[in-house]
Amino acid sequence: MRGRKPSVLSLTPSDTDRLRTTAHSDCLPWYQVRRAKIVLAIAAGQRTRDVAAHLGCGAATVWRTCARYRQQGLDGLWADGREGRSGRLEQITPVQRAQIVGLARLEPVAKGLHITHWSSQDLARQAVEDGIVSSISPATVRRLLHDADLQPHRTRYWKTARLGARFKERAGQALGCCGNAERPAGRGIWVVCVDEIPTFQILERQPLRRALPGSVEQQEFDYTRHGAANRLVFLVVHTGLMGLAFLAQNDNEHYLPELELYRQHHKELRGVFLIQGGGASHIAGTTHRYLARSHGWWKPRYTPANAPWLDQAEILIHAFKHYYLKRASWETKEEFRTHVMASWPEYNHRYAHPFEWMWTYHKMRQWFAKHAS
């Protein structure tokens, strides 16, 4: 392969040993590993273009890395390069810092802009236009916001719960059951969370290109849809084990037979605290009558309205999707069903564990007292 042959790079024996150790490390920063590989390759006589192609970087990166080693040795090679750029941030006064942070907390419309959120480049430009600073780079803005723990470019979905006496009662019951699931389990009473995944789309994407050196996995954006499926999941809280069933329809007529089947499979238990949301199949009259006829074996507890995150089955659904559904492709609905039914026992064997639930009943009461008003 053609390519400019760089000048000879000489290494001392001690540097060679340290570079080899770094190049094979799995725990050091990635840039140190790559720089070590570059220096070793160039010292071995490889051409710049070959090294750049092999490591997935530009030829200029190879030249800069070698120049860094020649001028500064290993200490300069290992440095991340940010220490020398801190001067501009130090020149900004505390008042200017506060003004830029205050600007980032404003909606862009307050400045007559129609963008929906700030980027570091937009903030840098606006700070100059407002006369806060004479000049500032987007990188400096990012570091300043990082120090203030402010991320105006990010957003997270949230569903506001309806706070009231009903919320406090239901949340307390759900958290009390899940937070103390091991105690009743010792007496033969489990805490089980249940939730549905309605109308999950069965998609076929071809081809799926697996990851190769220098290239991440690629998945075709276009897909063929092979219908949808309804699934019902059970989570045993004190063990983290799951159960799964398919529902022909997401309604109480198909929900109740699965509850009865679960009960028949666990006849040895004295009862189950059933944590479930307020979906139509859970609050239907026939569902209430069925639970009442169990003579206390089923002990239903409902999560508050607009607070499905209190059901730990939601965490299980996301975990199962991550391991078994996120990157898969299916040609038929039956293939999807076969895959799922084979996957959930494997999940129990490989990944199941009790989820660490940090929001306790006591913390909920404190939070409720602060926000309910």
PDB file of C-alpha atoms in Angstrom, residues 113-274:
ATOM      1  CA  LEU A 113     -34.993  32.928  19.174  1.00  0.00           C
ATOM      2  CA  HIS A 114     -37.183  30.147  17.801  1.00  0.00           C
ATOM      3  CA  ILE A 115     -34.840  27.228  18.606  1.00  0.00           C
ATOM      4  CA  THR A 116     -36.272  24.842  21.183  1.00  0.00           C
ATOM      5  CA  HIS A 117     -33.118  24.393  23.271  1.00  0.00           C
ATOM      6  CA  TRP A 118     -29.601  25.730  23.673  1.00  0.00           C
ATOM      7  CA  SER A 119     -26.496  24.164  22.190  1.00  0.00           C
ATOM      8  CA  SER A 120     -23.016  25.163  23.385  1.00  0.00           C
ATOM      9  CA  GLN A 121     -22.470  26.986  20.094  1.00  0.00           C
ATOM     10  CA  ASP A 122     -25.729  28.932  20.464  1.00  0.00           C
ATOM     11  CA  LEU A 123     -24.870  29.861  24.054  1.00  0.00           C
ATOM     12  CA  ALA A 124     -21.378  31.039  23.077  1.00  0.00           C
ATOM     13  CA  ARG A 125     -22.834  33.242  20.326  1.00  0.00           C
ATOM     14  CA  GLN A 126     -25.563  34.648  22.580  1.00  0.00           C
ATOM     15  CA  ALA A 127     -23.110  35.371  25.424  1.00  0.00           C
ATOM     16  CA  VAL A 128     -21.075  37.522  23.030  1.00  0.00           C
ATOM     17  CA  GLU A 129     -24.163  39.265  21.623  1.00  0.00           C
ATOM     18  CA  ASP A 130     -25.382  40.059  25.153  1.00  0.00           C
ATOM     19  CA  GLY A 131     -22.014  41.562  26.038  1.00  0.00           C
ATOM     20  CA  ILE A 132     -21.287  39.045  28.787  1.00  0.00           C
ATOM     21  CA  VAL A 133     -17.860  38.271  27.277  1.00  0.00           C
ATOM     22  CA  SER A 134     -15.955  39.605  24.298  1.00  0.00           C
ATOM     23  CA  SER A 135     -15.345  36.102  22.987  1.00  0.00           C
ATOM     24  CA  ILE A 136     -15.852  32.526  24.154  1.00  0.00           C
ATOM     25  CA  SER A 137     -15.642  29.148  22.460  1.00  0.00           C
ATOM     26  CA  PRO A 138     -18.317  26.423  22.581  1.00  0.00           C
ATOM     27  CA  ALA A 139     -15.778  24.144  24.288  1.00  0.00           C
ATOM     28  CA  THR A 140     -15.359  26.656  27.112  1.00  0.00           C
ATOM     29  CA  VAL A 141     -19.125  26.911  27.465  1.00  0.00           C
ATOM     30  CA  ARG A 142     -19.382  23.112  27.707  1.00  0.00           C
ATOM     31  CA  ARG A 143     -16.758  22.971  30.451  1.00  0.00           C
ATOM     32  CA  LEU A 144     -18.432  25.806  32.326  1.00  0.00           C
ATOM     33  CA  LEU A 145     -21.816  24.088  32.184  1.00  0.00           C
ATOM     34  CA  HIS A 146     -20.192  20.813  33.216  1.00  0.00           C
ATOM     35  CA  ASP A 147     -18.830  22.505  36.336  1.00  0.00           C
ATOM     36  CA  ALA A 148     -22.343  23.811  37.070  1.00  0.00           C
ATOM     37  CA  ASP A 149     -23.882  20.359  36.437  1.00  0.00           C
ATOM     38  CA  LEU A 150     -26.207  21.902  33.854  1.00  0.00           C
ATOM     39  CA  GLN A 151     -27.250  20.072  30.657  1.00  0.00           C
ATOM     40  CA  PRO A 152     -29.628  22.256  28.598  1.00  0.00           C
ATOM     41  CA  HIS A 153     -29.176  20.014  25.542  1.00  0.00           C
ATOM     42  CA  ARG A 154     -30.719  16.981  27.249  1.00  0.00           C
ATOM     43  CA  THR A 155     -34.302  16.101  28.060  1.00  0.00           C
ATOM     44  CA  ARG A 156     -36.046  13.250  29.833  1.00  0.00           C
ATOM     45  CA  TYR A 157     -39.687  12.181  29.613  1.00  0.00           C
ATOM     46  CA  TRP A 158     -41.746  12.466  32.768  1.00  0.00           C
ATOM     47  CA  LYS A 159     -45.322  11.624  33.651  1.00  0.00           C
ATOM     48  CA  THR A 160     -46.826  13.746  36.409  1.00  0.00           C
ATOM     49  CA  ALA A 161     -48.660  11.732  39.026  1.00  0.00           C
ATOM     50  CA  ARG A 162     -51.955  12.904  40.489  1.00  0.00           C
ATOM     51  CA  LEU A 163     -50.995  13.629  44.063  1.00  0.00           C
ATOM     52  CA  GLY A 164     -53.665  13.104  46.674  1.00  0.00           C
ATOM     53  CA  ALA A 165     -54.800  10.766  49.402  1.00  0.00           C
ATOM     54  CA  ARG A 166     -55.385   7.984  46.855  1.00  0.00           C
ATOM     55  CA  PHE A 167     -51.834   8.341  45.509  1.00  0.00           C
ATOM     56  CA  LYS A 168     -50.370   8.199  49.014  1.00  0.00           C
ATOM     57  CA  GLU A 169     -52.399   5.108  49.912  1.00  0.00           C
ATOM     58  CA  ARG A 170     -51.657   3.149  46.732  1.00  0.00           C
ATOM     59  CA  ALA A 171     -48.012   4.156  46.535  1.00  0.00           C
ATOM     60  CA  GLY A 172     -47.544   3.205  50.169  1.00  0.00           C
ATOM     61  CA  GLN A 173     -49.068  -0.229  49.595  1.00  0.00           C
ATOM     62  CA  ALA A 174     -46.965  -0.943  46.507  1.00  0.00           C
ATOM     63  CA  LEU A 175     -43.720   0.295  48.051  1.00  0.00           C
ATOM     64  CA  GLY A 176     -44.416  -1.457  51.320  1.00  0.00           C
ATOM     65  CA  CYS A 177     -44.937  -4.785  49.558  1.00  0.00           C
ATOM     66  CA  CYS A 178     -41.918  -4.506  47.248  1.00  0.00           C
ATOM     67  CA  GLY A 179     -39.585  -3.130  49.911  1.00  0.00           C
ATOM     68  CA  ASN A 180     -40.327  -6.010  52.287  1.00  0.00           C
ATOM     69  CA  ALA A 181     -40.907  -8.840  49.815  1.00  0.00           C
ATOM     70  CA  GLU A 182     -38.510 -11.259  51.519  1.00  0.00           C
ATOM     71  CA  ARG A 183     -40.443 -11.301  54.783  1.00  0.00           C
ATOM     72  CA  PRO A 184     -43.756 -12.699  53.489  1.00  0.00           C
ATOM     73  CA  ALA A 185     -41.836 -14.953  51.073  1.00  0.00           C
ATOM     74  CA  GLY A 186     -40.504 -16.800  54.110  1.00  0.00           C
ATOM     75  CA  ARG A 187     -44.109 -17.525  55.063  1.00  0.00           C
ATOM     76  CA  GLY A 188     -45.093 -18.701  51.587  1.00  0.00           C
ATOM     77  CA  ILE A 189     -46.577 -15.404  50.386  1.00  0.00           C
ATOM     78  CA  TRP A 190     -44.926 -13.855  47.332  1.00  0.00           C
ATOM     79  CA  VAL A 191     -44.972 -10.298  46.032  1.00  0.00           C
ATOM     80  CA  VAL A 192     -45.527 -10.461  42.263  1.00  0.00           C
ATOM     81  CA  CYS A 193     -45.595  -7.511  39.862  1.00  0.00           C
ATOM     82  CA  VAL A 194     -47.528  -7.927  36.630  1.00  0.00           C
ATOM     83  CA  ASP A 195     -47.730  -5.813  33.489  1.00  0.00           C
ATOM     84  CA  GLU A 196     -48.690  -6.121  29.821  1.00  0.00           C
ATOM     85  CA  ILE A 197     -46.762  -5.159  26.688  1.00  0.00           C
ATOM     86  CA  PRO A 198     -49.606  -4.579  24.222  1.00  0.00           C
ATOM     87  CA  THR A 199     -49.254  -4.552  20.425  1.00  0.00           C
ATOM     88  CA  PHE A 200     -45.483  -5.071  20.299  1.00  0.00           C
ATOM     89  CA  GLN A 201     -44.530  -4.772  16.626  1.00  0.00           C
ATOM     90  CA  ILE A 202     -42.856  -7.805  15.066  1.00  0.00           C
ATOM     91  CA  LEU A 203     -40.345  -6.366  12.615  1.00  0.00           C
ATOM     92  CA  GLU A 204     -38.074  -7.974  10.065  1.00  0.00           C
ATOM     93  CA  ARG A 205     -34.938  -5.986   9.214  1.00  0.00           C
ATOM     94  CA  GLN A 206     -32.448  -7.283   6.690  1.00  0.00           C
ATOM     95  CA  PRO A 207     -29.573  -7.385   6.481  1.00  0.00           C
ATOM     96  CA  LEU A 208     -28.113  -7.031   9.957  1.00  0.00           C
ATOM     97  CA  ARG A 209     -24.394  -6.342   9.746  1.00  0.00           C
ATOM     98  CA  ARG A 210     -22.542  -7.435  12.834  1.00  0.00           C
ATOM     99  CA  ALA A 211     -19.743  -5.347  14.313  1.00  0.00           C
ATOM    100  CA  LEU A 212     -16.357  -5.598  12.650  1.00  0.00           C
ATOM    101  CA  PRO A 213     -13.018  -4.063  13.644  1.00  0.00           C
ATOM    102  CA  GLY A 214     -13.364  -0.377  12.852  1.00  0.00           C
ATOM    103  CA  SER A 215     -17.153  -0.538  12.274  1.00  0.00           C
ATOM    104  CA  VAL A 216     -20.105  -0.690  14.672  1.00  0.00           C
ATOM    105  CA  GLU A 217     -23.076  -2.982  14.121  1.00  0.00           C
ATOM    106  CA  GLN A 218     -25.456  -1.697  11.457  1.00  0.00           C
ATOM    107  CA  GLN A 219     -29.185  -2.326  11.298  1.00  0.00           C
ATOM    108  CA  GLU A 220     -31.343  -1.575   8.289  1.00  0.00           C
ATOM    109  CA  PHE A 221     -33.752   1.292   8.970  1.00  0.00           C
ATOM    110  CA  ASP A 222     -36.491  -0.015   6.668  1.00  0.00           C
ATOM    111  CA  TYR A 223     -38.429  -3.018   7.888  1.00  0.00           C
ATOM    112  CA  THR A 224     -41.238  -5.420   7.078  1.00  0.00           C
ATOM    113  CA  ARG A 225     -43.974  -5.604   9.696  1.00  0.00           C
ATOM    114  CA  HIS A 226     -45.404  -9.021  10.553  1.00  0.00           C
ATOM    115  CA  GLY A 227     -48.223  -7.953  12.836  1.00  0.00           C
ATOM    116  CA  ALA A 228     -48.115  -7.366  16.577  1.00  0.00           C
ATOM    117  CA  ALA A 229     -48.211  -9.414  19.757  1.00  0.00           C
ATOM    118  CA  ASN A 230     -49.512  -8.903  23.300  1.00  0.00           C
ATOM    119  CA  ARG A 231     -47.395 -10.204  26.154  1.00  0.00           C
ATOM    120  CA  LEU A 232     -47.994 -10.502  29.889  1.00  0.00           C
ATOM    121  CA  VAL A 233     -45.034 -10.612  32.284  1.00  0.00           C
ATOM    122  CA  PHE A 234     -44.823 -11.651  35.926  1.00  0.00           C
ATOM    123  CA  LEU A 235     -41.974 -10.610  38.226  1.00  0.00           C
ATOM    124  CA  VAL A 236     -41.315 -12.351  41.527  1.00  0.00           C
ATOM    125  CA  VAL A 237     -39.908  -9.420  43.465  1.00  0.00           C
ATOM    126  CA  HIS A 238     -37.762 -11.186  46.077  1.00  0.00           C
ATOM    127  CA  THR A 239     -35.933 -13.344  43.470  1.00  0.00           C
ATOM    128  CA  GLY A 240     -36.139 -11.283  40.274  1.00  0.00           C
ATOM    129  CA  LEU A 241     -37.418 -14.320  38.350  1.00  0.00           C
ATOM    130  CA  MET A 242     -39.872 -13.694  35.540  1.00  0.00           C
ATOM    131  CA  GLY A 243     -42.745 -15.481  33.870  1.00  0.00           C
ATOM    132  CA  LEU A 244     -44.245 -14.665  30.480  1.00  0.00           C
ATOM    133  CA  ALA A 245     -47.366 -15.472  28.502  1.00  0.00           C
ATOM    134  CA  PHE A 246     -48.880 -14.347  25.215  1.00  0.00           C
ATOM    135  CA  LEU A 247     -52.371 -12.841  25.126  1.00  0.00           C
ATOM    136  CA  ALA A 248     -54.593 -13.082  22.064  1.00  0.00           C
ATOM    137  CA  GLN A 249     -56.230  -9.803  23.163  1.00  0.00           C
ATOM    138  CA  ASN A 250     -55.231  -7.315  25.835  1.00  0.00           C
ATOM    139  CA  ASP A 251     -58.444  -7.547  27.867  1.00  0.00           C
ATOM    140  CA  ASN A 252     -59.740  -9.117  31.057  1.00  0.00           C
ATOM    141  CA  GLU A 253     -61.176 -12.149  29.225  1.00  0.00           C
ATOM    142  CA  HIS A 254     -57.625 -13.221  28.344  1.00  0.00           C
ATOM    143  CA  TYR A 255     -55.940 -11.763  31.446  1.00  0.00           C
ATOM    144  CA  LEU A 256     -57.902 -13.788  33.998  1.00  0.00           C
ATOM    145  CA  PRO A 257     -57.082 -17.251  32.541  1.00  0.00           C
ATOM    146  CA  GLU A 258     -53.377 -16.403  32.815  1.00  0.00           C
ATOM    147  CA  LEU A 259     -53.819 -15.380  36.450  1.00  0.00           C
ATOM    148  CA  GLU A 260     -55.589 -18.658  37.166  1.00  0.00           C
ATOM    149  CA  LEU A 261     -52.878 -20.627  35.358  1.00  0.00           C
ATOM    150  CA  TYR A 262     -50.217 -18.849  37.437  1.00  0.00           C
ATOM    151  CA  ARG A 263     -52.108 -19.784  40.587  1.00  0.00           C
ATOM    152  CA  GLN A 264     -52.360 -23.431  39.529  1.00  0.00           C
ATOM    153  CA  HIS A 265     -48.602 -23.530  38.906  1.00  0.00           C
ATOM    154  CA  HIS A 266     -47.935 -22.204  42.423  1.00  0.00           C
ATOM    155  CA  LYS A 267     -50.388 -24.143  44.551  1.00  0.00           C
ATOM    156  CA  GLU A 268     -47.742 -24.528  47.244  1.00  0.00           C
ATOM    157  CA  LEU A 269     -47.979 -20.812  48.050  1.00  0.00           C
ATOM    158  CA  ARG A 270     -50.299 -19.397  50.693  1.00  0.00           C
ATOM    159  CA  GLY A 271     -50.972 -16.317  48.599  1.00  0.00           C
ATOM    160  CA  VAL A 272     -49.623 -13.580  46.342  1.00  0.00           C
ATOM    161  CA  PHE A 273     -49.558  -9.808  46.736  1.00  0.00           C
ATOM    162  CA  LEU A 274     -50.337  -8.819  43.136  1.00  0.00           C
TER     163      LEU A 274
END
